[in-house]
PDB file of C-alpha atoms in Angstrom:
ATOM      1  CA  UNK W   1      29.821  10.967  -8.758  1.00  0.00           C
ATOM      2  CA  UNK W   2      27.723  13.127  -6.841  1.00  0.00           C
ATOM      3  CA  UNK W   3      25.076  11.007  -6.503  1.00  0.00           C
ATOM      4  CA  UNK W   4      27.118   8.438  -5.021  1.00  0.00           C
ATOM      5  CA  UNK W   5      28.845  11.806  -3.124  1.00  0.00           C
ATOM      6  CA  UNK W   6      25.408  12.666  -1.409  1.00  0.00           C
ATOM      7  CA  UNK W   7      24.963   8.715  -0.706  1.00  0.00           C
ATOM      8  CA  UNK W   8      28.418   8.848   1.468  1.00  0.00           C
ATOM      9  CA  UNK W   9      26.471  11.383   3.137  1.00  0.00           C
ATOM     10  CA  UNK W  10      22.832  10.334   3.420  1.00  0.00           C
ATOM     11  CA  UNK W  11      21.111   6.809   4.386  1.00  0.00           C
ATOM     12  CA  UNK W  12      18.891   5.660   1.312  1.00  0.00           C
ATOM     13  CA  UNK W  13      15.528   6.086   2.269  1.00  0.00           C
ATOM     14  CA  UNK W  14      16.687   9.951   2.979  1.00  0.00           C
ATOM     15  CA  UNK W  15      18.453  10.375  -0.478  1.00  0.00           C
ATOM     16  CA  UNK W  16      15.370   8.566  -2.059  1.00  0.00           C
ATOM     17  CA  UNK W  17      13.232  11.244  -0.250  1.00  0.00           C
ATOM     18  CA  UNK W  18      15.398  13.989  -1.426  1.00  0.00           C
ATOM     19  CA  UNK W  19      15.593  13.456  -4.965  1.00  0.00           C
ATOM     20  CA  UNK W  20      11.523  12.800  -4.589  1.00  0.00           C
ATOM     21  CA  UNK W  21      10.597  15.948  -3.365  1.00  0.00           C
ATOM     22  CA  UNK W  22      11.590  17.483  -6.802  1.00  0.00           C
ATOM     23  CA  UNK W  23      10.404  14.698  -9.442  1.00  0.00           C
ATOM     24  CA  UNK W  24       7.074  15.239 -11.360  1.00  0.00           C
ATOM     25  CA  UNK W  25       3.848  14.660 -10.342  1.00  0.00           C
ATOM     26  CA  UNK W  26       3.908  11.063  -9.965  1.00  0.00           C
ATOM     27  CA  UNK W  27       5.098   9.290  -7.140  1.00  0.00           C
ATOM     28  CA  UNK W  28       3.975   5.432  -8.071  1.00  0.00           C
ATOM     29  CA  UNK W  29       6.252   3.244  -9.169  1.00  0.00           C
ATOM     30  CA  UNK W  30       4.126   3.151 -12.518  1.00  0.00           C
ATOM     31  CA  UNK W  31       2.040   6.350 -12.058  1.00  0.00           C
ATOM     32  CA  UNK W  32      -0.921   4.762  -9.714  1.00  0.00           C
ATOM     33  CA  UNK W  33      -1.120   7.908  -7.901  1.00  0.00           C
ATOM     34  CA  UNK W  34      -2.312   9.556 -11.068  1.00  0.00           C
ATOM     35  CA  UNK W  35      -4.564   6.865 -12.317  1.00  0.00           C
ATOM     36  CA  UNK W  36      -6.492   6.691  -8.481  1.00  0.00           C
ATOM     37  CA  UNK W  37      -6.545  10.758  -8.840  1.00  0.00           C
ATOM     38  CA  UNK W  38      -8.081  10.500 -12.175  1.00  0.00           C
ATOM     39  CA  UNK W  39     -10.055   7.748 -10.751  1.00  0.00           C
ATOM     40  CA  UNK W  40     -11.803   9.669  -8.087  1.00  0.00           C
ATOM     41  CA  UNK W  41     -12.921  13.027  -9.768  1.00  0.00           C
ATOM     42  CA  UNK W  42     -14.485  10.134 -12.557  1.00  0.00           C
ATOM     43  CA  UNK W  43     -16.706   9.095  -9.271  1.00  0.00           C
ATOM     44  CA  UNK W  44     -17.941  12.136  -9.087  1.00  0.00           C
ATOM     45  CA  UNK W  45     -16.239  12.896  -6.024  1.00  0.00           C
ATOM     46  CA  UNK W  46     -14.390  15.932  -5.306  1.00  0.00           C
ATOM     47  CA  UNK W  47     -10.540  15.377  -5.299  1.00  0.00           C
ATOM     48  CA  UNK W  48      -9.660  18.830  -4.051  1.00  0.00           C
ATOM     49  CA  UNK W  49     -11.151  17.851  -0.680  1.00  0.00           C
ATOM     50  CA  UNK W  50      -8.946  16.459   1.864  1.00  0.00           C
ATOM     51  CA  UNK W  51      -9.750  12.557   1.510  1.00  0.00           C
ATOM     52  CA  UNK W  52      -8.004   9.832   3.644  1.00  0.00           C
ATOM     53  CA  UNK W  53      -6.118   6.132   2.676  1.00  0.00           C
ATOM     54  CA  UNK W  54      -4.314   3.284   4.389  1.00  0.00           C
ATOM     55  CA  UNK W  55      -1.511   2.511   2.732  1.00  0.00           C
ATOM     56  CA  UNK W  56      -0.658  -1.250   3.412  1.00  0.00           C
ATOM     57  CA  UNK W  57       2.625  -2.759   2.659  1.00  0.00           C
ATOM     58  CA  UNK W  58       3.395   1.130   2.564  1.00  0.00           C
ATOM     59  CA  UNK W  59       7.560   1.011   2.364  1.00  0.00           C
ATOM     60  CA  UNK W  60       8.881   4.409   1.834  1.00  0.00           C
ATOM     61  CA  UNK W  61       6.888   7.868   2.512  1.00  0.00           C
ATOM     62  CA  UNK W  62       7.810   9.148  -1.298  1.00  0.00           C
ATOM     63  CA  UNK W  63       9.742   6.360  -3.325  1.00  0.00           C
ATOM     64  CA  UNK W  64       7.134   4.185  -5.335  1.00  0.00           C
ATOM     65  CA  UNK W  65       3.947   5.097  -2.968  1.00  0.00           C
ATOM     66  CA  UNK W  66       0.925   5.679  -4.246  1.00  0.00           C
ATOM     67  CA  UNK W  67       0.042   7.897  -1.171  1.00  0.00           C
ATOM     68  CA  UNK W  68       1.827  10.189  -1.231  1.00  0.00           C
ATOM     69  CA  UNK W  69       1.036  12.505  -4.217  1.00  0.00           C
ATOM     70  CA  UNK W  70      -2.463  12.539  -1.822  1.00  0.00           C
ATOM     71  CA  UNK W  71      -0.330  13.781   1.306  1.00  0.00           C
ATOM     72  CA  UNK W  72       1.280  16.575  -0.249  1.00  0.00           C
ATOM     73  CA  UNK W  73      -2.138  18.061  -1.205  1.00  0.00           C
ATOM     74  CA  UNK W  74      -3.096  18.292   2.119  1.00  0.00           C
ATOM     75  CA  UNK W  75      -4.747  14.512   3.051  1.00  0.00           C
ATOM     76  CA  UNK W  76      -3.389  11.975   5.555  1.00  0.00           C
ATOM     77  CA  UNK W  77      -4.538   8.764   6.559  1.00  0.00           C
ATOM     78  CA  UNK W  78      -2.433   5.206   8.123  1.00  0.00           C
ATOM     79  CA  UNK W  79       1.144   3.806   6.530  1.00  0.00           C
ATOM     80  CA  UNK W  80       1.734   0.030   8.087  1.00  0.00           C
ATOM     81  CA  UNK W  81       4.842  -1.627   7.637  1.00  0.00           C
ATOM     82  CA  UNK W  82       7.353  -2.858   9.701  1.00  0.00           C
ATOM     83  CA  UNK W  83      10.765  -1.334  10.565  1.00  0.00           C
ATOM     84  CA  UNK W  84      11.721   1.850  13.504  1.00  0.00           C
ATOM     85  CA  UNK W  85      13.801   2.822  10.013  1.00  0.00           C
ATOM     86  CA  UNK W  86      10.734   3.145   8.268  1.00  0.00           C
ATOM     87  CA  UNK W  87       9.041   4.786  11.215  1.00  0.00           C
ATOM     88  CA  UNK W  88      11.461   7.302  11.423  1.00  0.00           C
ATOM     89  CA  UNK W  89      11.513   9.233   8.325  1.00  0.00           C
ATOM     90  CA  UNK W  90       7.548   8.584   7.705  1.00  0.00           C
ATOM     91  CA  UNK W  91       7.128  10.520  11.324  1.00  0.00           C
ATOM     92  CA  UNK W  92       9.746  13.312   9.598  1.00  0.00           C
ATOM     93  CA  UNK W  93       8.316  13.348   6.146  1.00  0.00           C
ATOM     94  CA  UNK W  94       4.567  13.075   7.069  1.00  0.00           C
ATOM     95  CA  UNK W  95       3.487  13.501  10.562  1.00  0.00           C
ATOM     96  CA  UNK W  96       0.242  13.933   9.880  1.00  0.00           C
ATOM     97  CA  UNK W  97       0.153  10.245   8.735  1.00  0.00           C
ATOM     98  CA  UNK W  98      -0.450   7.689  11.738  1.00  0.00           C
ATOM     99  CA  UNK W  99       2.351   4.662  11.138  1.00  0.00           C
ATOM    100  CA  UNK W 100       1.764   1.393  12.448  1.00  0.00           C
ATOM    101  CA  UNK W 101       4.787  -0.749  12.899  1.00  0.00           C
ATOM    102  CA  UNK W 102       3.511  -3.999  12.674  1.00  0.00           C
ATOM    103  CA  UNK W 103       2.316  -7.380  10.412  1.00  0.00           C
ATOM    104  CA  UNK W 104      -0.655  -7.266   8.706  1.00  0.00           C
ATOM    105  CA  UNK W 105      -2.254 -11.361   9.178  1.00  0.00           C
ATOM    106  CA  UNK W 106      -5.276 -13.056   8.575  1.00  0.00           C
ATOM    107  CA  UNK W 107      -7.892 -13.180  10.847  1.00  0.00           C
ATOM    108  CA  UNK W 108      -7.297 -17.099  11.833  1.00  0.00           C
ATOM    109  CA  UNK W 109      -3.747 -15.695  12.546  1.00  0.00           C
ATOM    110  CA  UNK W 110      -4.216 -15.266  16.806  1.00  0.00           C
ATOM    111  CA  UNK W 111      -0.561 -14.885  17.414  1.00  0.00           C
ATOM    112  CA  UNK W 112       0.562 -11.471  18.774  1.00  0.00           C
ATOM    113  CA  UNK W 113       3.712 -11.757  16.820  1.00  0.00           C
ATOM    114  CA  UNK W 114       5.393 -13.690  13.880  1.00  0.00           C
ATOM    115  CA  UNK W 115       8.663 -14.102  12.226  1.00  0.00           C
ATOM    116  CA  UNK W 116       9.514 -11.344   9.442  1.00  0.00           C
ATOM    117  CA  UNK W 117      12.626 -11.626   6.989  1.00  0.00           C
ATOM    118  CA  UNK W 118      13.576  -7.928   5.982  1.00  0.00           C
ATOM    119  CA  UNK W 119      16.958  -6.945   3.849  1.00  0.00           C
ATOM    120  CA  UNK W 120      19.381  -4.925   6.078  1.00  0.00           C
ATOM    121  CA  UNK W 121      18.206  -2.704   8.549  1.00  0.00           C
ATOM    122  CA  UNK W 122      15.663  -0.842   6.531  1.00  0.00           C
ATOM    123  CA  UNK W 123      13.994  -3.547   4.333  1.00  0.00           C
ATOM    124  CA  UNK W 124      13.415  -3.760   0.734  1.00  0.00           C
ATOM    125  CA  UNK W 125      10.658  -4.604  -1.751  1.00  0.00           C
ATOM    126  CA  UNK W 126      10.702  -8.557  -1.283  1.00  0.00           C
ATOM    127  CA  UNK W 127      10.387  -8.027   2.847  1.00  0.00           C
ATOM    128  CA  UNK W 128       7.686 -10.768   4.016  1.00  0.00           C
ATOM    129  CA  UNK W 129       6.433 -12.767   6.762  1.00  0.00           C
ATOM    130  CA  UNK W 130       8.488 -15.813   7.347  1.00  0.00           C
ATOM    131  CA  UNK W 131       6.824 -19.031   5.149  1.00  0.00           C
ATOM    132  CA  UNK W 132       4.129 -16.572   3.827  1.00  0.00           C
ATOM    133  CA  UNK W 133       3.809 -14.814   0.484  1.00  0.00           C
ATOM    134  CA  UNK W 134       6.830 -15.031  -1.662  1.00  0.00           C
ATOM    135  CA  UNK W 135      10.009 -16.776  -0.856  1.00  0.00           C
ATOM    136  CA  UNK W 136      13.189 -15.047  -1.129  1.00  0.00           C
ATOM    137  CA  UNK W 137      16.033 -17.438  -2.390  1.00  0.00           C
ATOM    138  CA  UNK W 138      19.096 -14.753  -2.114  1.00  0.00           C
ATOM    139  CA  UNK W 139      20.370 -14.737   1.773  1.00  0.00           C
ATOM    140  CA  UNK W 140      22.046 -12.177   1.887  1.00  0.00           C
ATOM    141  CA  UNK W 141      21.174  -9.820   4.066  1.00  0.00           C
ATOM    142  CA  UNK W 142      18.283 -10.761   5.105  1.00  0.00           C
ATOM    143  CA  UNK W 143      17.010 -10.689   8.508  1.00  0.00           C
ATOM    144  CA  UNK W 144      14.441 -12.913  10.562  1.00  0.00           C
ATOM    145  CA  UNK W 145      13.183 -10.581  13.380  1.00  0.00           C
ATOM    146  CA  UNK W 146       9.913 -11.239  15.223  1.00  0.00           C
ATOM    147  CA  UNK W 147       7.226  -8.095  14.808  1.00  0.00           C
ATOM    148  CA  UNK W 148       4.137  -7.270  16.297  1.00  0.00           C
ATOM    149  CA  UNK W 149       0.943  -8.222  14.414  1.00  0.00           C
ATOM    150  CA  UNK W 150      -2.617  -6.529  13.423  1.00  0.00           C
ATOM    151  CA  UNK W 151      -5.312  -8.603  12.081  1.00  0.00           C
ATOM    152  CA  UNK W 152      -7.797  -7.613   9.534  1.00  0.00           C
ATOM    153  CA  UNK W 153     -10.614  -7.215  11.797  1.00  0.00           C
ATOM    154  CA  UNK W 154      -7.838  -4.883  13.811  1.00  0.00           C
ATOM    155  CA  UNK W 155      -7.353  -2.691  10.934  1.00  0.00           C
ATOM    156  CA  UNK W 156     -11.455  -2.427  10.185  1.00  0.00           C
ATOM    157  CA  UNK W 157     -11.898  -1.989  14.100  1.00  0.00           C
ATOM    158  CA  UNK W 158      -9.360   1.212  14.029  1.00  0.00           C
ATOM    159  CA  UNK W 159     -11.044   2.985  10.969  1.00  0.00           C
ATOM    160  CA  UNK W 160     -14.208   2.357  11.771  1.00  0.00           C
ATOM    161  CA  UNK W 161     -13.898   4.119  14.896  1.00  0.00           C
ATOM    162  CA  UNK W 162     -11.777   7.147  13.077  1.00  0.00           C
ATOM    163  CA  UNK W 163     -14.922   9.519  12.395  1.00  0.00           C
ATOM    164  CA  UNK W 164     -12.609  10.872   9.865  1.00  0.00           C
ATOM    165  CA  UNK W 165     -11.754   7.800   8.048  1.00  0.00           C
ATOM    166  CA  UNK W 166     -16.054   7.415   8.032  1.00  0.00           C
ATOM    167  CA  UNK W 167     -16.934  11.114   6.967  1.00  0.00           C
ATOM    168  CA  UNK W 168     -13.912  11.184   4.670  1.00  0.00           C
ATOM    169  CA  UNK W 169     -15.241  12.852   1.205  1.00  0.00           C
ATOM    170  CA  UNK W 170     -13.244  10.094  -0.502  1.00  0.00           C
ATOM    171  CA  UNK W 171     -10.733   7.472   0.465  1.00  0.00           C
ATOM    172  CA  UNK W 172      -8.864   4.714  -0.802  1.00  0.00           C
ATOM    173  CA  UNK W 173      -6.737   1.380   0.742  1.00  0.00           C
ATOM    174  CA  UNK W 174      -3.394   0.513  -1.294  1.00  0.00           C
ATOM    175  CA  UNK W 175      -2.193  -2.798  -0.366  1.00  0.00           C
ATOM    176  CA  UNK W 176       1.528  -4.425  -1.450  1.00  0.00           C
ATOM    177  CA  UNK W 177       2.461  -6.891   1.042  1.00  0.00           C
ATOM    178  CA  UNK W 178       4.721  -9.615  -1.330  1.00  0.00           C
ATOM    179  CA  UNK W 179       2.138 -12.575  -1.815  1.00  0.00           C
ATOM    180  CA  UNK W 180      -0.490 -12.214   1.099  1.00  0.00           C
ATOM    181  CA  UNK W 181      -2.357  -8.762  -0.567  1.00  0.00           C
ATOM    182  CA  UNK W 182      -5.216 -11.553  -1.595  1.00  0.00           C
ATOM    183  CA  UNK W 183      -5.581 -13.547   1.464  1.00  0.00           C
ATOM    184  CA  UNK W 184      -5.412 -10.200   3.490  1.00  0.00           C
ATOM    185  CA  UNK W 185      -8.220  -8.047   1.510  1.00  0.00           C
ATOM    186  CA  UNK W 186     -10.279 -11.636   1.802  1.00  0.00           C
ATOM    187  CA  UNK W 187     -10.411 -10.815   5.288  1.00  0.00           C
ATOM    188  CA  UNK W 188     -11.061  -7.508   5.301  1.00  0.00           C
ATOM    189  CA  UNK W 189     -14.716  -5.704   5.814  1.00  0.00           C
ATOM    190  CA  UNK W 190     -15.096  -3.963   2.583  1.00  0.00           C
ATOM    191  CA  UNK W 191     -18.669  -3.237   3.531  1.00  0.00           C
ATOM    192  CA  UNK W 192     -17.897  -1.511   6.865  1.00  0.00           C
ATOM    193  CA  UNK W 193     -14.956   0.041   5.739  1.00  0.00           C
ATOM    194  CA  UNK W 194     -16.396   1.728   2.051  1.00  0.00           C
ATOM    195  CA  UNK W 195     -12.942   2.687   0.061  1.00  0.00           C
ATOM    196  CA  UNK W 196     -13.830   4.170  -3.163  1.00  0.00           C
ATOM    197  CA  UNK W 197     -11.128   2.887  -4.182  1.00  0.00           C
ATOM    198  CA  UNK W 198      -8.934  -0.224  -4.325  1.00  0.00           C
ATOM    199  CA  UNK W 199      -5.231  -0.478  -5.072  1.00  0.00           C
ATOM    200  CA  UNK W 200      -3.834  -4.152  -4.750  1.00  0.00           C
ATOM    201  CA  UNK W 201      -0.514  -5.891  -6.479  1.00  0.00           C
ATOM    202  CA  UNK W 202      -1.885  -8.935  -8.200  1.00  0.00           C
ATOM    203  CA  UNK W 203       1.301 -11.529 -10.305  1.00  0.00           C
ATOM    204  CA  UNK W 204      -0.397 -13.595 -12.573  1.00  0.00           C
ATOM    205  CA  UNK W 205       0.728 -17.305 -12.684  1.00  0.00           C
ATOM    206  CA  UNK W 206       4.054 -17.739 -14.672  1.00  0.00           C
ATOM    207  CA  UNK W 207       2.399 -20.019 -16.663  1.00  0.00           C
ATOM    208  CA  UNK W 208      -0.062 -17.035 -18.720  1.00  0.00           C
ATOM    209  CA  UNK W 209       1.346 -15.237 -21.046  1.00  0.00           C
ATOM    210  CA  UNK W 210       1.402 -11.964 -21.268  1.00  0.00           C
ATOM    211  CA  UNK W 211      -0.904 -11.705 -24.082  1.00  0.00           C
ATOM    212  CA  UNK W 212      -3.331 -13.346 -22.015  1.00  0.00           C
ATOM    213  CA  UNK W 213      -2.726 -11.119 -18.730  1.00  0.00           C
ATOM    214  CA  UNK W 214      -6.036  -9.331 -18.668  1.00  0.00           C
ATOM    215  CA  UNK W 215      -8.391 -12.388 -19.815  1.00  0.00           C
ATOM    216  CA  UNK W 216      -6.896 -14.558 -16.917  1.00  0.00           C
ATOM    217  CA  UNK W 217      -6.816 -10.729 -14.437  1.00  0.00           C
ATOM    218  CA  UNK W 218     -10.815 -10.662 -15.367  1.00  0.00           C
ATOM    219  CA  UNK W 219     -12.060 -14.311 -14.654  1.00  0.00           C
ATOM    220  CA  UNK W 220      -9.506 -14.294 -11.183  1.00  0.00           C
ATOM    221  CA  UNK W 221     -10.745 -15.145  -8.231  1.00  0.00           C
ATOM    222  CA  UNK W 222      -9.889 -11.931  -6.067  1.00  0.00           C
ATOM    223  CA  UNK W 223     -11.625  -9.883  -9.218  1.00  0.00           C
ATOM    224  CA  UNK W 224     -14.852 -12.524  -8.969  1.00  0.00           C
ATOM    225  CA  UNK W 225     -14.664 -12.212  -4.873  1.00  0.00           C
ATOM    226  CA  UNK W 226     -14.532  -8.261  -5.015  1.00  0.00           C
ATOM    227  CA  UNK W 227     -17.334  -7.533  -7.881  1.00  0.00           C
ATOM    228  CA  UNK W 228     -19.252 -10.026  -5.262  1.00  0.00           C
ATOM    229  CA  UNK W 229     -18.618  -7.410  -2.377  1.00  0.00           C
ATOM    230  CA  UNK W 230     -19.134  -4.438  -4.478  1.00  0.00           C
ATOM    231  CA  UNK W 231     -16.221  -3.444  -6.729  1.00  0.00           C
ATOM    232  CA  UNK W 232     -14.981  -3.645 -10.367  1.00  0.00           C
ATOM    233  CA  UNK W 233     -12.094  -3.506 -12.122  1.00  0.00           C
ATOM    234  CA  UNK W 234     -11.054  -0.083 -13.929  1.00  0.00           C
ATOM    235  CA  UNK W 235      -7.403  -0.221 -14.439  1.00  0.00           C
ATOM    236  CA  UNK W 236      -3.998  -2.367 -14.507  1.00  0.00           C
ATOM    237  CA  UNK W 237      -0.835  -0.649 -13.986  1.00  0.00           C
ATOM    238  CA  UNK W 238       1.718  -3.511 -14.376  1.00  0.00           C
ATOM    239  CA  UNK W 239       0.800  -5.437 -11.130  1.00  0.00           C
ATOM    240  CA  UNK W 240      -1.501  -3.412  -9.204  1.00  0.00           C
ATOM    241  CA  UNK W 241      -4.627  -3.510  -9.932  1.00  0.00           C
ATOM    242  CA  UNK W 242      -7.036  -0.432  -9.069  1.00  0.00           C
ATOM    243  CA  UNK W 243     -11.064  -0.840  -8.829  1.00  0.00           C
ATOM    244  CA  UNK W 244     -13.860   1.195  -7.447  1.00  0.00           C
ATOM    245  CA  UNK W 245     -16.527   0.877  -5.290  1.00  0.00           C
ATOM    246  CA  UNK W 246     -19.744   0.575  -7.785  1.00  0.00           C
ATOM    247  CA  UNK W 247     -21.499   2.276  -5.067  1.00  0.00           C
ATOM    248  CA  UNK W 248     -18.980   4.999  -5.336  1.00  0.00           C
ATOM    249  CA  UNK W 249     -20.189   6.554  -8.410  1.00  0.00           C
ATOM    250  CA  UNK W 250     -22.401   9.367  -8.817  1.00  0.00           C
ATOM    251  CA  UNK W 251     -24.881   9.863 -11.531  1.00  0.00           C
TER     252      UNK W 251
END
């Protein structure tokens, strides 16, 4: 009752906030934020010290991000996803984040905008560009509007002229866009851009069981392509998959 009381009285993403601010220390929907953390000081690097991210697919400032344990200890970096809702409360919650209200493509992609289907007004987990990454059978609610887009090479373009992103003592990209996370790290500049760290949602086929999740993860073809640009696998939390920059490590 007073849950749904304080929802009478609150939109979502605020009463999501709310009841955020005062959970544990883990903020990922299955504890990512804590595996990355652990992940960094086992670099060697110095997690104390105000690192940076780019959150990708970034949804909600506290509910299920794997960002924002980082923010309340004093980092920031860039949120993208697509919604003024969205915008709002991330420009509330964390105004030292810079939130970019736009598409994420490919870089054969040259249209300025694109069709995106979002649930009501401030989007939901299964929000994706229209005829790209997953397909959303339920209709209702959903919404075709037509967003701005930023291409990979955009994204690499605007860190790599942040001299903070490029000093940063450590930093990390997450990346959850429904379907297109592979095809959209593909076309990023790992090299130029140096994350320590990579978190990216990964579905097996339907077809592998679960018993054979992390054989089929390991021989994968975005695992082969990123050990070829520098990075290995370290840990699987249900569908994200976080790896490190072999570079990364200190002896």
């Amino acid at each position: 009752m007073i849950k749904k009381f304080i929802l009478s009285l609150l939109p979502k993403e605020y009463f999501w906030a709310l009841i955020d601010f005062f959970k544990p220390k883990t903020f990922g929907q299955l504890g990512e934020d804590s595996v990355i953390e652990n992940l960094i000081t086992w670099l060697g690097l110095d997690v104390s010290k105000k690192g940076k991210y780019i959150d990708i697919g970034a949804f909600h400032p506290t509910r299920g991000s794997n960002t924002f344990k980082f923010y309340k200890n004093g980092c920031n970096g860039y949120a993208i996803d697509i919604g003024e809702r969205k915008k709002k409360i991330w420009n509330i919650l964390r105004p030292r984040d810079i939130f970019l209200n736009t598409a994420v493509v490919q870089n054969s992609n040259t249209n300025e905008y694109t069709n995106f289907v979002m649930k009501d007004s401030y989007g939901s987990a299964t929000d994706h560009i229209e005829k790209a990454g997953i397909i959303v059978n339920d209709n209702n609610s959903l919404n075709t509007i037509k967003v701005k887009t930023t291409t990979a090479n955009q994204i690499c373009d605007i860190l790599h002229k942040d001299n903070n992103w490029i000093n940063a003592p450590w930093k990390f990209i997450s990346i959850d866009i429904e379907g297109m996370d592979e095809v959209f790290i593909n076309d990023l500049d790992l090299i130029k851009l140096a994350p320590d760290i990579i978190a990216i949602e990964y579905f097996i086929p339907k077809n592998i069981s679960f018993t054979d999740k992390i054989s089929y993860i390991l021989k994968c073809d975005l695992i082969l392509n990123l050990k070829e640009k520098g990075f290995v696998l370290q840990s699987v939390c249900g569908p994200t998959l976080i790896l490190v920059r072999i570079k990364s490590k200190k002896t």
